[in-house]
Amino acid sequence: MSASVELHGVRKRFGAVDVVNDLHLRIEPGEFLTLLGPSGCGKTTLLRMIAGFETPDAGTVWIDGVDVTALPPYRRPANQVFQSYALFPHLTVAENIAFGLRMERRPADEIARRVEEAIALVDLDGLGARRPEQLSGGQRQRVALARAIAPRPKVLLLDEPLSALDAKLRRAMQLELKRLQRQLGMTFIFVTHDQEEALTLSDRVAVMNAGRVEQLGPVVDVYHQPASAFVADFLGQSNLLEATVADRDLLGAVVTVRLACGIELQINAAGVPANATRLLIAVRPEKVAVSKRRPEAANVFAAVVEEEVFQGPTDYLELAADGGLELSAILANESALNESIGRGDRVWCALHANDLVVVRAS
């Protein structure tokens, strides 16, 4: 089966800056792929090259097995949903949704049927005669989605379409988007700098940095096994620990490392390069087990709670261990029966060997 979208050696330069640099990417049919990264990393430029609004300086863009690099946007089997919605204020909801179909000169009965289907898909029943100014922000976003999916493109491109919504509505729309994508079986390529959106929506995520894909994979894998310090720090939070290799067991299952503060930890040898002597280790704050009672486990050390922030379902802790080690922990507030941990408490920290991930420094 051919890929839904393929990019081969794509480059784009603005002035002296390589915004997208020799990028290769394959997106499968029916996949929800998120391009995640900070402002200026090239994700929106990459989306615009797939859409046809930017032309690559080098490389090729393929959609559904066809080289579309030289084709204008209206000749590509892809539609884009913009951050600003870009609705026509003088047209009704139904007329906005029908616009692309009319441009394709579809028969009137087909246009009416597809508009009705799209309205139902995005839960806008009964609003077809309204104009955009009579709608809420969430409803306008649904109109933009309906207009984009009505022509049934092979690929739907979404450029931070939820950024103008308030937090509660944004979370609801994330779930709606995922439901819609599964129902349609359409390839979605979504651009965001919001980590929660990427985790909520994606089948796979491409974390971008300085015009390149830093890491690509299923969202669970990228979160739990970040390849670099950048990915570990950008997708979620991470404690980054510099260490040296102190010992390797004879069976090759465990490596003992020594942190700069003198604390020794055992980590899984599978992630440690054979000849490495210096390592950078990432551990997620929620993987740091904290208790007032010393656990019977490996990788245990004492620390003091420097700061405690109540966040509803979780507590965020800043910890200081002997030797100058500082790290963050996130504890679930699962029950009122849990022990209370607050600022100034002396606690025990435990790190599981499999939660200590060796990452590239850059």
Coordinates of C-alpha atoms in Angstrom, one line a residue:
M1 CA 0.0 0.0 0.0
S2 CA 1.3 3.4 -0.9
A3 CA 1.8 6.0 1.7
S4 CA -0.8 8.7 2.2
V5 CA 2.0 11.4 2.3
E6 CA 5.7 11.1 1.6
L7 CA 8.4 13.7 1.8
H8 CA 11.7 13.0 0.2
G9 CA 14.7 15.3 1.1
V10 CA 12.5 18.4 1.5
R11 CA 14.2 21.7 2.1
K12 CA 13.0 25.2 2.6
R13 CA 15.1 28.3 3.2
F14 CA 13.9 31.8 4.2
G15 CA 16.9 34.2 3.8
A16 CA 19.9 32.6 5.5
V17 CA 17.8 30.2 7.6
D18 CA 17.0 26.6 6.7
V19 CA 13.5 26.4 8.1
V20 CA 13.1 22.8 6.9
N21 CA 16.3 20.9 6.3
D22 CA 16.6 17.7 4.2
L23 CA 13.5 16.2 5.8
H24 CA 12.2 12.7 5.0
L25 CA 8.8 11.5 6.3
R26 CA 6.3 8.8 5.5
I27 CA 2.7 9.1 6.7
E28 CA 0.4 6.1 6.5
P29 CA -3.2 6.1 5.2
G30 CA -5.7 6.7 8.0
E31 CA -3.0 7.9 10.4
F32 CA -3.3 10.8 12.9
L33 CA 0.2 12.3 12.8
T34 CA 1.1 15.3 14.9
L35 CA 4.0 17.7 14.1
L36 CA 5.1 18.9 17.5
G37 CA 7.7 21.5 18.2
P38 CA 8.4 25.1 19.4
S39 CA 7.8 28.2 17.4
G40 CA 10.2 28.4 14.5
C41 CA 11.0 24.7 14.3
G42 CA 9.5 24.4 10.7
K43 CA 6.3 22.5 11.4
T44 CA 3.9 25.0 9.9
T45 CA 6.2 25.5 6.8
L46 CA 6.2 21.8 6.4
L47 CA 2.4 21.6 6.5
R48 CA 2.2 24.5 4.0
M49 CA 4.5 22.6 1.6
I50 CA 2.2 19.5 1.8
A51 CA -0.8 21.8 1.1
G52 CA 0.9 23.6 -1.8
F53 CA 1.1 27.0 -0.2
E54 CA 4.9 26.9 -0.2
T55 CA 7.2 25.3 -2.8
P56 CA 10.2 23.3 -1.5
D57 CA 13.6 24.6 -2.6
A58 CA 14.6 20.9 -2.9
G59 CA 13.0 17.5 -2.6
T60 CA 9.6 16.2 -3.5
V61 CA 6.1 15.9 -1.9
W62 CA 3.9 12.9 -2.7
I63 CA 0.3 12.4 -1.8
D64 CA -1.5 9.1 -2.4
G65 CA 1.4 7.9 -4.7
V66 CA 1.4 11.0 -6.9
D67 CA 4.2 13.6 -7.0
V68 CA 2.4 16.8 -6.2
T69 CA 5.4 19.0 -5.7
A70 CA 4.6 21.3 -8.7
L71 CA 0.8 21.2 -8.3
P72 CA -1.1 24.2 -6.9
P73 CA -3.2 23.7 -3.7
Y74 CA -6.5 23.3 -5.5
R75 CA -5.2 20.3 -7.5
R76 CA -4.0 18.4 -4.5
P77 CA -6.2 15.8 -2.7
A78 CA -5.7 17.7 0.6
N79 CA -7.6 20.4 2.5
Q80 CA -6.4 22.6 5.3
V81 CA -8.1 23.9 8.5
F82 CA -6.6 27.2 9.5
Q83 CA -5.9 28.6 12.9
S84 CA -8.2 31.6 12.1
Y85 CA -11.0 29.4 10.7
A86 CA -11.1 31.6 7.6
L87 CA -14.9 31.4 7.3
F88 CA -16.8 33.7 4.8
P89 CA -18.8 36.0 7.1
H90 CA -21.4 36.8 4.4
L91 CA -22.2 33.1 3.9
T92 CA -24.3 30.8 6.1
V93 CA -22.9 27.7 7.7
A94 CA -24.3 25.5 4.9
E95 CA -23.0 27.9 2.3
N96 CA -19.5 27.9 3.9
I97 CA -19.5 24.1 3.9
A98 CA -20.6 23.9 0.3
F99 CA -18.1 26.4 -1.0
G100 CA -15.3 23.9 -1.9
L101 CA -17.9 21.5 -3.5
R102 CA -19.2 24.3 -5.7
M103 CA -15.7 25.2 -6.7
E104 CA -15.3 21.6 -7.9
R105 CA -18.6 22.0 -9.8
R106 CA -20.3 19.0 -8.1
P107 CA -23.9 18.4 -8.9
A108 CA -26.4 20.3 -6.7
D109 CA -27.9 17.1 -5.2
E110 CA -24.5 15.8 -4.3
I111 CA -23.6 19.1 -2.7
A112 CA -26.7 19.2 -0.6
R113 CA -26.2 15.6 0.5
R114 CA -22.5 16.1 1.5
V115 CA -23.3 19.4 3.3
E116 CA -26.0 17.5 5.3
E117 CA -23.5 14.7 6.1
A118 CA -20.8 17.1 7.2
I119 CA -23.1 19.0 9.4
A120 CA -24.2 15.8 11.1
L121 CA -20.6 14.6 11.5
V122 CA -19.6 17.7 13.4
D123 CA -22.8 18.0 15.5
L124 CA -24.1 21.3 13.9
D125 CA -27.6 20.0 13.2
G126 CA -30.1 22.9 13.0
L127 CA -27.4 25.6 12.5
G128 CA -27.1 25.5 8.7
A129 CA -28.9 28.8 8.2
R130 CA -26.8 30.8 10.7
R131 CA -23.9 33.1 9.8
P132 CA -20.5 32.8 11.5
E133 CA -21.0 35.8 13.8
Q134 CA -24.0 34.0 15.3
L135 CA -21.9 31.1 16.4
S136 CA -19.6 30.4 19.3
G137 CA -15.9 29.8 18.8
G138 CA -16.3 26.1 19.1
Q139 CA -19.1 26.1 16.6
R140 CA -17.1 28.1 14.1
Q141 CA -14.3 25.6 14.5
R142 CA -16.8 22.8 13.6
V143 CA -17.9 24.7 10.5
A144 CA -14.2 25.0 9.4
L145 CA -13.8 21.3 9.9
A146 CA -17.0 20.4 8.1
R147 CA -16.0 22.6 5.1
A148 CA -12.6 20.8 4.9
I149 CA -14.0 17.3 5.1
A150 CA -17.0 17.8 2.8
P151 CA -15.0 17.2 -0.4
R152 CA -13.6 14.1 1.1
P153 CA -9.9 14.8 0.6
K154 CA -7.3 12.1 1.0
V155 CA -5.5 14.2 3.7
L156 CA -6.7 16.8 6.2
L157 CA -4.1 19.4 7.3
L158 CA -4.7 21.2 10.6
D159 CA -2.6 24.1 11.6
E160 CA -3.1 24.7 15.4
P161 CA -6.9 24.9 14.8
L162 CA -7.8 24.8 18.5
S163 CA -5.5 27.5 19.8
A164 CA -8.2 30.2 19.9
L165 CA -10.5 28.2 22.1
D166 CA -10.7 28.3 25.9
A167 CA -9.1 25.4 27.9
K168 CA -12.3 23.4 28.6
L169 CA -13.6 23.7 25.1
R170 CA -10.2 22.9 23.6
R171 CA -10.1 19.6 25.6
A172 CA -13.6 18.7 24.3
M173 CA -12.7 19.5 20.7
Q174 CA -9.5 17.4 21.0
L175 CA -11.7 14.4 21.7
E176 CA -14.1 15.4 19.0
L177 CA -11.3 15.6 16.5
K178 CA -10.0 12.1 17.4
R179 CA -13.5 10.7 17.1
L180 CA -14.0 12.3 13.8
Q181 CA -10.7 11.1 12.4
R182 CA -11.5 7.5 13.4
Q183 CA -15.0 7.7 12.0
L184 CA -13.8 9.0 8.6
G185 CA -10.6 6.9 8.4
M186 CA -8.9 9.9 6.8
T187 CA -5.3 10.9 7.2
F188 CA -4.9 13.8 9.6
I189 CA -1.7 15.9 9.9
F190 CA -1.9 18.2 12.9
V191 CA 0.5 21.0 13.8
T192 CA 0.8 22.1 17.4
H193 CA 3.3 23.3 20.1
D194 CA 0.9 22.0 22.8
Q195 CA 2.2 18.8 24.4
E196 CA -1.1 17.7 25.8
E197 CA -2.7 18.0 22.4
A198 CA 0.0 15.8 20.9
L199 CA -0.5 13.2 23.6
T200 CA -4.3 13.2 23.3
L201 CA -4.6 13.1 19.6
S202 CA -1.7 11.3 17.9
D203 CA -1.2 7.8 16.6
R204 CA 2.4 9.0 16.0
V205 CA 4.2 12.2 16.8
A206 CA 7.1 13.8 14.9
V207 CA 9.0 16.1 17.4
M208 CA 10.6 18.8 15.3
N209 CA 13.6 20.9 16.2
A210 CA 15.5 23.4 13.9
G211 CA 13.9 22.1 10.7
R212 CA 14.5 18.5 11.4
V213 CA 12.5 15.6 12.9
E214 CA 14.2 14.9 16.2
Q215 CA 12.2 11.8 16.9
L216 CA 9.3 10.0 15.1
G217 CA 7.2 7.2 16.6
P218 CA 4.0 6.1 18.4
V219 CA 3.2 8.8 21.0
V220 CA 3.6 6.3 23.9
D221 CA 7.0 5.2 22.7
V222 CA 8.3 8.8 22.2
Y223 CA 7.0 9.8 25.6
H224 CA 8.5 6.9 27.6
Q225 CA 11.7 6.5 25.5
P226 CA 12.8 9.9 24.3
A227 CA 15.8 9.8 22.0
S228 CA 17.3 13.1 23.0
A229 CA 17.4 15.7 25.8
F230 CA 15.3 18.0 23.6
V231 CA 12.5 15.5 23.1
A232 CA 12.6 14.5 26.8
D233 CA 12.3 18.1 27.9
F234 CA 9.8 19.3 25.2
L235 CA 7.3 16.4 25.3
G236 CA 6.3 16.5 28.9
Q237 CA 8.8 17.3 31.8
S238 CA 12.0 15.5 32.5
N239 CA 14.8 15.4 35.0
L240 CA 18.1 15.3 33.1
L241 CA 20.9 13.7 35.1
E242 CA 24.6 13.7 34.1
A243 CA 26.3 10.5 35.0
T244 CA 29.5 8.4 34.5
V245 CA 29.6 4.6 34.1
A246 CA 30.9 3.1 37.4
D247 CA 30.4 -0.6 36.8
R248 CA 28.8 -3.2 34.4
D249 CA 27.6 -6.5 35.8
L250 CA 29.0 -9.7 34.3
L251 CA 25.6 -10.8 32.9
G252 CA 25.2 -7.5 31.0
A253 CA 21.7 -6.7 32.4
V254 CA 22.6 -3.8 34.7
V255 CA 24.9 -0.8 34.5
T256 CA 25.8 1.1 37.7
V257 CA 26.2 4.8 37.1
R258 CA 27.4 7.6 39.4
L259 CA 25.9 11.0 39.4
A260 CA 27.9 14.2 40.0
C261 CA 26.6 14.4 43.5
G262 CA 28.0 10.9 44.3
I263 CA 24.7 9.0 44.3
E264 CA 25.0 5.6 42.4
L265 CA 22.1 4.2 40.4
Q266 CA 21.5 1.0 38.6
I267 CA 20.0 1.3 35.1
N268 CA 18.9 -1.1 32.4
A269 CA 22.0 -2.0 30.3
A270 CA 19.9 -2.3 27.1
G271 CA 19.9 1.4 26.6
V272 CA 23.6 2.0 27.4
P273 CA 26.0 2.1 24.4
A274 CA 28.7 -0.5 24.8
N275 CA 31.7 1.8 25.1
A276 CA 30.0 4.8 26.8
T277 CA 31.7 6.3 29.8
R278 CA 29.6 9.4 30.2
L279 CA 25.8 9.4 30.0
L280 CA 22.8 11.8 30.1
I281 CA 19.8 10.2 31.8
A282 CA 16.2 11.3 31.6
V283 CA 13.6 10.4 34.2
R284 CA 10.0 11.7 34.2
P285 CA 8.8 13.5 37.4
E286 CA 5.9 11.1 37.7
K287 CA 8.4 8.2 37.8
V288 CA 10.1 9.5 40.9
A289 CA 8.5 7.6 43.8
V290 CA 8.5 9.7 47.0
S291 CA 7.7 8.5 50.5
K292 CA 8.4 9.4 54.2
R293 CA 9.2 5.7 54.8
R294 CA 12.3 4.1 53.2
P295 CA 11.2 1.6 50.6
E296 CA 12.8 -1.8 50.2
A297 CA 14.1 -1.2 46.7
A298 CA 17.2 -0.3 44.7
N299 CA 18.1 3.3 43.7
V300 CA 16.9 4.8 46.9
F301 CA 18.3 8.1 48.3
A302 CA 17.2 10.8 50.8
A303 CA 16.0 14.3 49.8
V304 CA 14.3 17.3 51.3
V305 CA 11.2 18.8 49.8
E306 CA 12.2 22.4 48.8
E307 CA 8.8 23.3 47.3
E308 CA 5.3 21.7 47.1
V309 CA 2.6 22.9 44.8
F310 CA -0.9 21.5 45.0
Q311 CA -2.3 21.0 41.5
G312 CA -5.6 19.3 42.2
P313 CA -5.2 15.7 41.0
T314 CA -1.4 15.9 41.5
D315 CA 1.2 17.4 43.8
Y316 CA 4.4 18.9 42.2
L317 CA 7.5 18.6 44.3
E318 CA 10.9 20.2 44.0
L319 CA 13.5 18.0 45.8
A320 CA 17.1 18.5 46.9
A321 CA 19.3 15.5 47.7
D322 CA 22.7 15.4 49.3
G323 CA 25.6 16.5 47.1
G324 CA 23.5 19.2 45.2
L325 CA 21.2 16.9 43.2
E326 CA 17.9 18.7 42.3
L327 CA 14.9 17.0 40.7
S328 CA 11.2 17.3 40.3
A329 CA 8.5 14.8 41.2
I330 CA 4.8 14.6 40.5
L331 CA 2.6 12.6 42.9
A332 CA -0.9 11.5 42.3
N333 CA -3.5 12.6 44.9
E334 CA -5.2 9.3 44.8
S335 CA -6.8 9.3 48.2
A336 CA -7.3 11.3 51.3
L337 CA -5.6 8.4 53.1
N338 CA -2.3 9.0 51.3
E339 CA 0.5 10.3 53.5
S340 CA 0.8 14.1 53.4
I341 CA 4.1 15.4 52.0
G342 CA 4.9 19.1 52.3
R343 CA 7.7 21.7 52.1
G344 CA 10.6 21.0 54.5
D345 CA 9.8 17.3 54.8
R346 CA 12.7 14.8 54.6
V347 CA 11.7 12.0 52.3
W348 CA 13.0 9.0 50.4
C349 CA 13.2 8.9 46.6
A350 CA 13.2 5.7 44.6
L351 CA 13.9 5.4 40.9
H352 CA 13.2 2.2 38.9
A353 CA 16.0 1.1 36.6
N354 CA 13.6 0.8 33.6
D355 CA 12.5 4.4 34.1
L356 CA 16.0 5.8 33.7
V357 CA 16.4 6.5 30.0
V358 CA 19.7 7.3 28.3
V359 CA 19.3 10.1 25.8
R360 CA 21.4 12.1 23.4
A361 CA 22.7 15.4 24.7
S362 CA 21.5 17.2 21.6

